[in-house]
Short mmCIF file of C-alpha atoms in Angstrom, two decimals:
data_model
loop_
_atom_site.label_atom_id
_atom_site.label_comp_id
_atom_site.label_asym_id
_atom_site.label_seq_id
_atom_site.Cartn_x
_atom_site.Cartn_y
_atom_site.Cartn_z
CA UNK A 43 -18.34 -46.95 -35.02
CA UNK A 44 -18.21 -46.55 -31.22
CA UNK A 45 -17.10 -43.21 -29.91
CA UNK A 46 -13.75 -43.27 -28.12
CA UNK A 47 -14.47 -41.14 -25.07
CA UNK A 48 -10.86 -41.35 -23.90
CA UNK A 49 -9.91 -38.91 -26.66
CA UNK A 50 -12.37 -36.19 -25.62
CA UNK A 51 -10.49 -33.21 -24.24
CA UNK A 52 -11.92 -30.66 -21.87
CA UNK A 53 -11.43 -26.89 -22.13
CA UNK A 54 -7.84 -25.64 -21.91
CA UNK A 55 -8.69 -23.26 -19.06
CA UNK A 56 -11.14 -24.35 -16.37
CA UNK A 57 -11.65 -24.13 -12.64
CA UNK A 58 -13.10 -26.77 -10.31
CA UNK A 59 -16.47 -25.82 -8.77
CA UNK A 60 -14.96 -26.24 -5.33
CA UNK A 61 -13.03 -23.02 -5.91
CA UNK A 62 -16.17 -20.90 -6.03
CA UNK A 63 -17.66 -22.67 -3.01
CA UNK A 64 -14.47 -21.93 -1.09
CA UNK A 65 -14.65 -18.27 -2.13
CA UNK A 66 -18.22 -18.02 -0.81
CA UNK A 67 -17.11 -19.60 2.46
CA UNK A 68 -14.23 -17.11 2.70
CA UNK A 69 -16.61 -14.21 2.17
CA UNK A 70 -18.83 -15.56 4.92
CA UNK A 71 -15.78 -15.80 7.19
CA UNK A 72 -14.86 -12.19 6.33
CA UNK A 73 -18.35 -11.03 7.22
CA UNK A 74 -18.20 -12.93 10.49
CA UNK A 75 -14.82 -11.43 11.34
CA UNK A 76 -16.12 -7.98 10.45
CA UNK A 77 -19.02 -8.40 12.87
CA UNK A 78 -16.78 -9.71 15.65
CA UNK A 79 -13.69 -7.50 15.42
CA UNK A 80 -14.89 -4.27 13.75
CA UNK A 81 -17.18 -1.65 15.17
CA UNK A 82 -20.48 -1.01 13.48
CA UNK A 83 -19.42 2.56 12.58
CA UNK A 84 -18.21 2.56 8.93
CA UNK A 85 -16.21 5.71 9.68
CA UNK A 86 -14.06 3.89 12.24
CA UNK A 87 -10.45 3.20 11.24
CA UNK A 88 -9.11 -0.33 11.03
CA UNK A 89 -6.34 -0.92 13.60
CA UNK A 90 -2.93 -0.24 12.00
CA UNK A 91 0.46 -1.70 12.89
CA UNK A 92 3.61 -0.12 11.47
CA UNK A 93 7.31 -0.82 11.91
CA UNK A 94 10.36 0.70 10.27
CA UNK A 95 13.86 -0.65 9.69
CA UNK A 96 13.07 -4.31 9.01
CA UNK A 97 15.19 -5.00 5.93
CA UNK A 98 18.98 -5.00 6.20
CA UNK A 99 19.39 -5.06 2.40
CA UNK A 100 17.68 -1.69 1.95
CA UNK A 101 18.69 1.75 3.24
CA UNK A 102 15.17 2.22 4.59
CA UNK A 103 12.19 -0.08 4.98
CA UNK A 104 8.72 -0.18 6.54
CA UNK A 105 6.00 -2.72 7.15
CA UNK A 106 2.36 -1.69 7.48
CA UNK A 107 -0.45 -4.08 8.41
CA UNK A 108 -4.17 -3.29 8.64
CA UNK A 109 -6.52 -5.40 10.67
CA UNK A 110 -8.41 -7.69 8.36
CA UNK A 111 -5.52 -8.98 6.29
CA UNK A 112 -3.71 -6.13 4.49
CA UNK A 113 0.06 -6.44 4.68
CA UNK A 114 2.50 -4.24 2.75
CA UNK A 115 6.30 -4.22 2.85
CA UNK A 116 8.25 -1.29 1.36
CA UNK A 117 11.95 -0.70 0.77
CA UNK A 118 13.67 2.56 -0.09
CA UNK A 119 17.10 3.48 -1.39
CA UNK A 120 18.73 6.87 -1.04
CA UNK A 121 20.29 9.09 -3.72
CA UNK A 122 21.99 7.17 -6.49
CA UNK A 123 23.38 8.07 -9.87
CA UNK A 124 20.61 8.07 -12.51
CA UNK A 125 20.60 5.18 -14.96
CA UNK A 126 20.44 7.53 -17.95
CA UNK A 127 22.73 10.55 -17.54
CA UNK A 128 21.65 13.73 -19.28
CA UNK A 129 17.92 12.86 -19.02
CA UNK A 130 15.02 15.03 -18.04
CA UNK A 131 15.91 14.96 -14.35
CA UNK A 132 19.51 15.99 -15.02
CA UNK A 133 18.38 18.83 -17.32
CA UNK A 134 16.01 20.17 -14.70
CA UNK A 135 18.64 19.90 -11.99
CA UNK A 136 16.35 18.09 -9.54
CA UNK A 137 16.16 14.55 -8.32
CA UNK A 138 13.93 11.82 -9.69
CA UNK A 139 11.71 9.48 -7.71
CA UNK A 140 11.24 5.97 -9.08
CA UNK A 141 8.41 3.89 -7.64
CA UNK A 142 7.60 0.20 -8.09
CA UNK A 143 4.40 -1.49 -6.95
CA UNK A 144 4.01 -5.27 -7.03
CA UNK A 145 1.55 -7.82 -5.71
CA UNK A 146 2.68 -11.20 -4.53
CA UNK A 147 1.01 -14.10 -6.44
CA UNK A 148 -0.53 -15.24 -3.19
CA UNK A 149 -1.71 -11.77 -2.12
CA UNK A 150 -5.35 -12.22 -3.11
CA UNK A 151 -7.85 -15.01 -2.63
CA UNK A 152 -9.13 -17.30 -5.35
CA UNK A 153 -7.17 -18.35 -8.41
CA UNK A 154 -3.63 -17.06 -8.49
CA UNK A 155 -2.77 -14.65 -11.28
CA UNK A 156 0.52 -14.90 -13.04
CA UNK A 157 2.77 -11.87 -12.27
CA UNK A 158 3.57 -11.66 -15.96
CA UNK A 159 -0.07 -11.39 -17.09
CA UNK A 160 -0.93 -8.29 -19.06
CA UNK A 161 -3.78 -7.26 -16.75
CA UNK A 162 -1.57 -7.68 -13.69
CA UNK A 163 1.24 -5.63 -15.21
CA UNK A 164 -1.12 -2.83 -16.20
CA UNK A 165 -2.70 -2.74 -12.74
CA UNK A 166 0.74 -2.59 -11.09
CA UNK A 167 1.90 0.18 -13.44
CA UNK A 168 -1.15 2.30 -12.57
CA UNK A 169 -0.61 1.72 -8.84
CA UNK A 170 3.09 2.65 -9.20
CA UNK A 171 2.15 5.88 -10.95
CA UNK A 172 -0.36 6.71 -8.21
CA UNK A 173 2.31 5.93 -5.56
CA UNK A 174 4.82 8.28 -7.20
CA UNK A 175 2.18 11.00 -7.50
CA UNK A 176 1.46 10.71 -3.78
CA UNK A 177 5.12 10.74 -2.69
CA UNK A 178 6.69 13.38 -4.95
CA UNK A 179 5.17 16.41 -3.16
CA UNK A 180 6.51 15.04 0.16
CA UNK A 181 10.13 14.52 -0.97
CA UNK A 182 12.59 17.44 -1.19
CA UNK A 183 13.84 16.46 -4.63
CA UNK A 184 15.63 19.77 -5.02
CA UNK A 185 18.14 18.64 -2.38
CA UNK A 186 19.19 15.69 -4.58
CA UNK A 187 20.15 17.20 -7.95
CA UNK A 188 20.80 14.75 -10.75
CA UNK A 189 20.11 11.81 -8.41
CA UNK A 190 17.59 8.99 -8.29
CA UNK A 191 15.55 7.81 -5.30
CA UNK A 192 13.90 4.40 -5.46
CA UNK A 193 10.91 2.95 -3.62
CA UNK A 194 9.59 -0.59 -3.98
CA UNK A 195 6.23 -1.64 -2.48
CA UNK A 196 5.22 -5.31 -2.21
CA UNK A 197 1.65 -6.28 -1.23
CA UNK A 198 1.99 -9.52 0.74
CA UNK A 199 -1.71 -9.80 1.46
CA UNK A 200 -4.53 -7.70 0.01
CA UNK A 201 -7.38 -7.43 2.46
CA UNK A 202 -8.50 -4.07 1.13
CA UNK A 203 -7.06 -0.52 1.01
CA UNK A 204 -3.70 -1.87 -0.20
CA UNK A 205 -2.69 1.25 -2.17
CA UNK A 206 -3.38 3.54 0.76
CA UNK A 207 -1.31 1.30 3.03
CA UNK A 208 1.51 1.27 0.44
CA UNK A 209 1.56 5.10 0.38
CA UNK A 210 1.99 5.26 4.14
CA UNK A 211 4.56 2.46 4.19
CA UNK A 212 6.59 3.99 1.36
CA UNK A 213 6.67 7.40 3.08
CA UNK A 214 7.94 5.82 6.30
CA UNK A 215 10.55 3.82 4.35
CA UNK A 216 11.84 6.99 2.70
CA UNK A 217 12.12 8.71 6.09
CA UNK A 218 13.84 5.62 7.50
CA UNK A 219 16.38 5.84 4.67
CA UNK A 220 17.28 9.37 5.72
CA UNK A 221 15.67 11.07 2.70
CA UNK A 222 14.67 14.66 3.42
CA UNK A 223 10.91 15.08 3.44
CA UNK A 224 8.61 18.03 3.82
CA UNK A 225 6.25 15.72 5.70
CA UNK A 226 5.06 12.11 5.80
CA UNK A 227 2.50 11.21 3.17
CA UNK A 228 -0.39 9.35 4.84
CA UNK A 229 -2.76 7.32 2.66
CA UNK A 230 -6.41 6.58 3.32
CA UNK A 231 -9.04 4.79 1.20
CA UNK A 232 -12.84 5.01 1.12
CA UNK A 233 -15.62 3.18 -0.70
CA UNK A 234 -19.39 3.47 -1.05
CA UNK A 235 -21.71 0.50 -1.51
CA UNK A 236 -24.25 0.45 -4.39
CA UNK A 237 -27.43 2.23 -3.35
CA UNK A 238 -25.89 3.52 -0.17
CA UNK A 239 -25.15 7.08 0.81
CA UNK A 240 -22.56 6.50 3.57
CA UNK A 241 -18.85 6.14 2.83
CA UNK A 242 -16.78 3.43 4.44
CA UNK A 243 -13.31 4.29 5.72
CA UNK A 244 -10.48 1.85 4.95
CA UNK A 245 -12.74 -0.70 3.26
CA UNK A 246 -11.92 -4.37 3.26
CA UNK A 247 -11.46 -6.41 0.07
CA UNK A 248 -15.06 -7.61 -0.06
CA UNK A 249 -16.33 -4.04 0.23
CA UNK A 250 -14.00 -2.86 -2.52
CA UNK A 251 -15.16 -5.60 -4.88
CA UNK A 252 -18.78 -4.52 -4.72
CA UNK A 253 -18.17 -0.76 -4.32
CA UNK A 254 -20.00 1.69 -6.60
CA UNK A 255 -17.43 4.43 -5.91
CA UNK A 256 -13.91 4.50 -4.50
CA UNK A 257 -11.56 7.19 -3.31
CA UNK A 258 -7.89 7.04 -2.31
CA UNK A 259 -6.14 10.12 -1.05
CA UNK A 260 -2.69 10.96 0.32
CA UNK A 261 -2.30 13.86 2.77
CA UNK A 262 0.67 15.78 4.24
CA UNK A 263 -0.94 16.41 7.67
CA UNK A 264 1.63 18.85 9.06
CA UNK A 265 1.37 21.03 5.93
CA UNK A 266 -2.39 20.52 5.59
CA UNK A 267 -2.00 19.63 1.93
CA UNK A 268 -3.43 16.89 -0.27
CA UNK A 269 -0.61 15.33 -2.33
CA UNK A 270 -2.74 12.91 -4.38
CA UNK A 271 -6.40 12.16 -5.01
CA UNK A 272 -7.59 9.13 -6.97
CA UNK A 273 -11.33 8.56 -7.39
CA UNK A 274 -13.38 6.15 -9.46
CA UNK A 275 -17.04 5.20 -9.74
CA UNK A 276 -20.34 6.83 -10.41
CA UNK A 277 -23.72 7.53 -8.84
CA UNK A 278 -22.61 10.10 -6.30
CA UNK A 279 -23.24 13.84 -6.42
CA UNK A 280 -20.49 16.43 -5.76
CA UNK A 281 -21.65 16.88 -2.18
CA UNK A 282 -21.12 13.17 -1.53
CA UNK A 283 -17.57 13.32 -2.92
CA UNK A 284 -16.90 16.34 -0.68
CA UNK A 285 -18.11 14.34 2.30
CA UNK A 286 -15.78 11.54 1.38
CA UNK A 287 -12.85 13.93 1.08
CA UNK A 288 -13.53 15.37 4.54
CA UNK A 289 -13.80 11.90 6.00
CA UNK A 290 -10.53 10.84 4.38
CA UNK A 291 -8.71 13.91 5.64
CA UNK A 292 -9.84 13.16 9.18
CA UNK A 293 -8.71 9.55 8.81
CA UNK A 294 -5.25 10.58 7.60
CA UNK A 295 -4.81 12.96 10.53
CA UNK A 296 -5.72 10.19 12.91
CA UNK A 297 -3.17 7.80 11.35
CA UNK A 298 -0.38 10.39 11.35
CA UNK A 299 0.69 9.95 15.04
CA UNK A 300 0.95 6.17 14.58
CA UNK A 301 3.46 6.57 11.71
CA UNK A 302 5.45 9.21 13.55
CA UNK A 303 5.67 6.99 16.62
CA UNK A 304 6.85 4.14 14.37
CA UNK A 305 9.78 6.28 13.16
CA UNK A 306 10.67 7.33 16.69
CA UNK A 307 10.85 3.73 17.79
CA UNK A 308 13.13 2.89 14.86
CA UNK A 309 15.43 5.82 15.72
CA UNK A 310 15.64 4.66 19.35
CA UNK A 311 16.52 1.14 18.25
CA UNK A 312 19.29 2.49 16.02
CA UNK A 313 20.59 4.61 18.86
CA UNK A 314 20.67 1.70 21.28
CA UNK A 315 22.53 -0.44 18.73
CA UNK A 316 25.05 2.34 18.09
CA UNK A 317 25.64 2.77 21.87
CA UNK A 318 26.12 -0.97 22.28
CA UNK A 319 28.59 -1.16 19.40
CA UNK A 320 30.51 1.86 20.72
CA UNK A 321 30.67 0.33 24.22
CA UNK A 322 31.90 -2.98 22.81
CA UNK A 323 34.57 -1.19 20.74
CA UNK A 324 35.81 0.76 23.78
CA UNK A 325 35.95 -2.39 25.86
CA UNK A 326 37.98 -4.17 23.19
CA UNK A 327 40.38 -1.19 22.90
CA UNK A 328 40.88 -0.97 26.68
CA UNK A 329 41.56 -4.70 26.89
#
């Protein structure tokens, strides 16, 4: 009996070979862009752009972009009544910081992951916990008793060092919302290639994928305090981790003036808008 080949079914989950060829081409493009736009020094910071006050639906917002394709948008909301009265925050008499971290389905290259996938949810929960750990020492929660502060970070494009960029953007968004802070929390990431001894500051996505060790830290530069430290990997002695920490501290202190200047620009824009609105109201009243 002849075999009916029309009834043969392929695997339920498969990917066309063109996908992997495209990924290799993209890696080659990343390497070319690295050589053209980035200095050879791995300790050099990637150029950072930051702007506050972009979203009208949120009380505070910030956008941070790193050269090489890392884009993070954060929104913050000021003190609100907690969802569960009488909880741990109410019993302690202090405020509670709620953080959310999400990745857009189109944030990374290659096959898109479903936002509802278990692996994606677990990764986002871990990143949200790290974000809250980095921000809590910077926020004066004692000034907001029995209240809830909310921060939501959305990674629009992940070109590497996304969590560190989210920490900086979330801190600026909280300040833009008028939340009292001890200091801005500045995030910085590092990675070390397999077999290498030098650490790379603010690594790109292709460096993070092949990294043997990673380090993400958040610093309160004005207070000279480390608010969070997240490390992973193996193959490095304690002296190497100490070198990475010193390098990350220096990177955070260099990024700090950029974030402060971003907040000053947002305050000036608000002041100009308020003056314009006041002038228009006076003109209408005099007419």
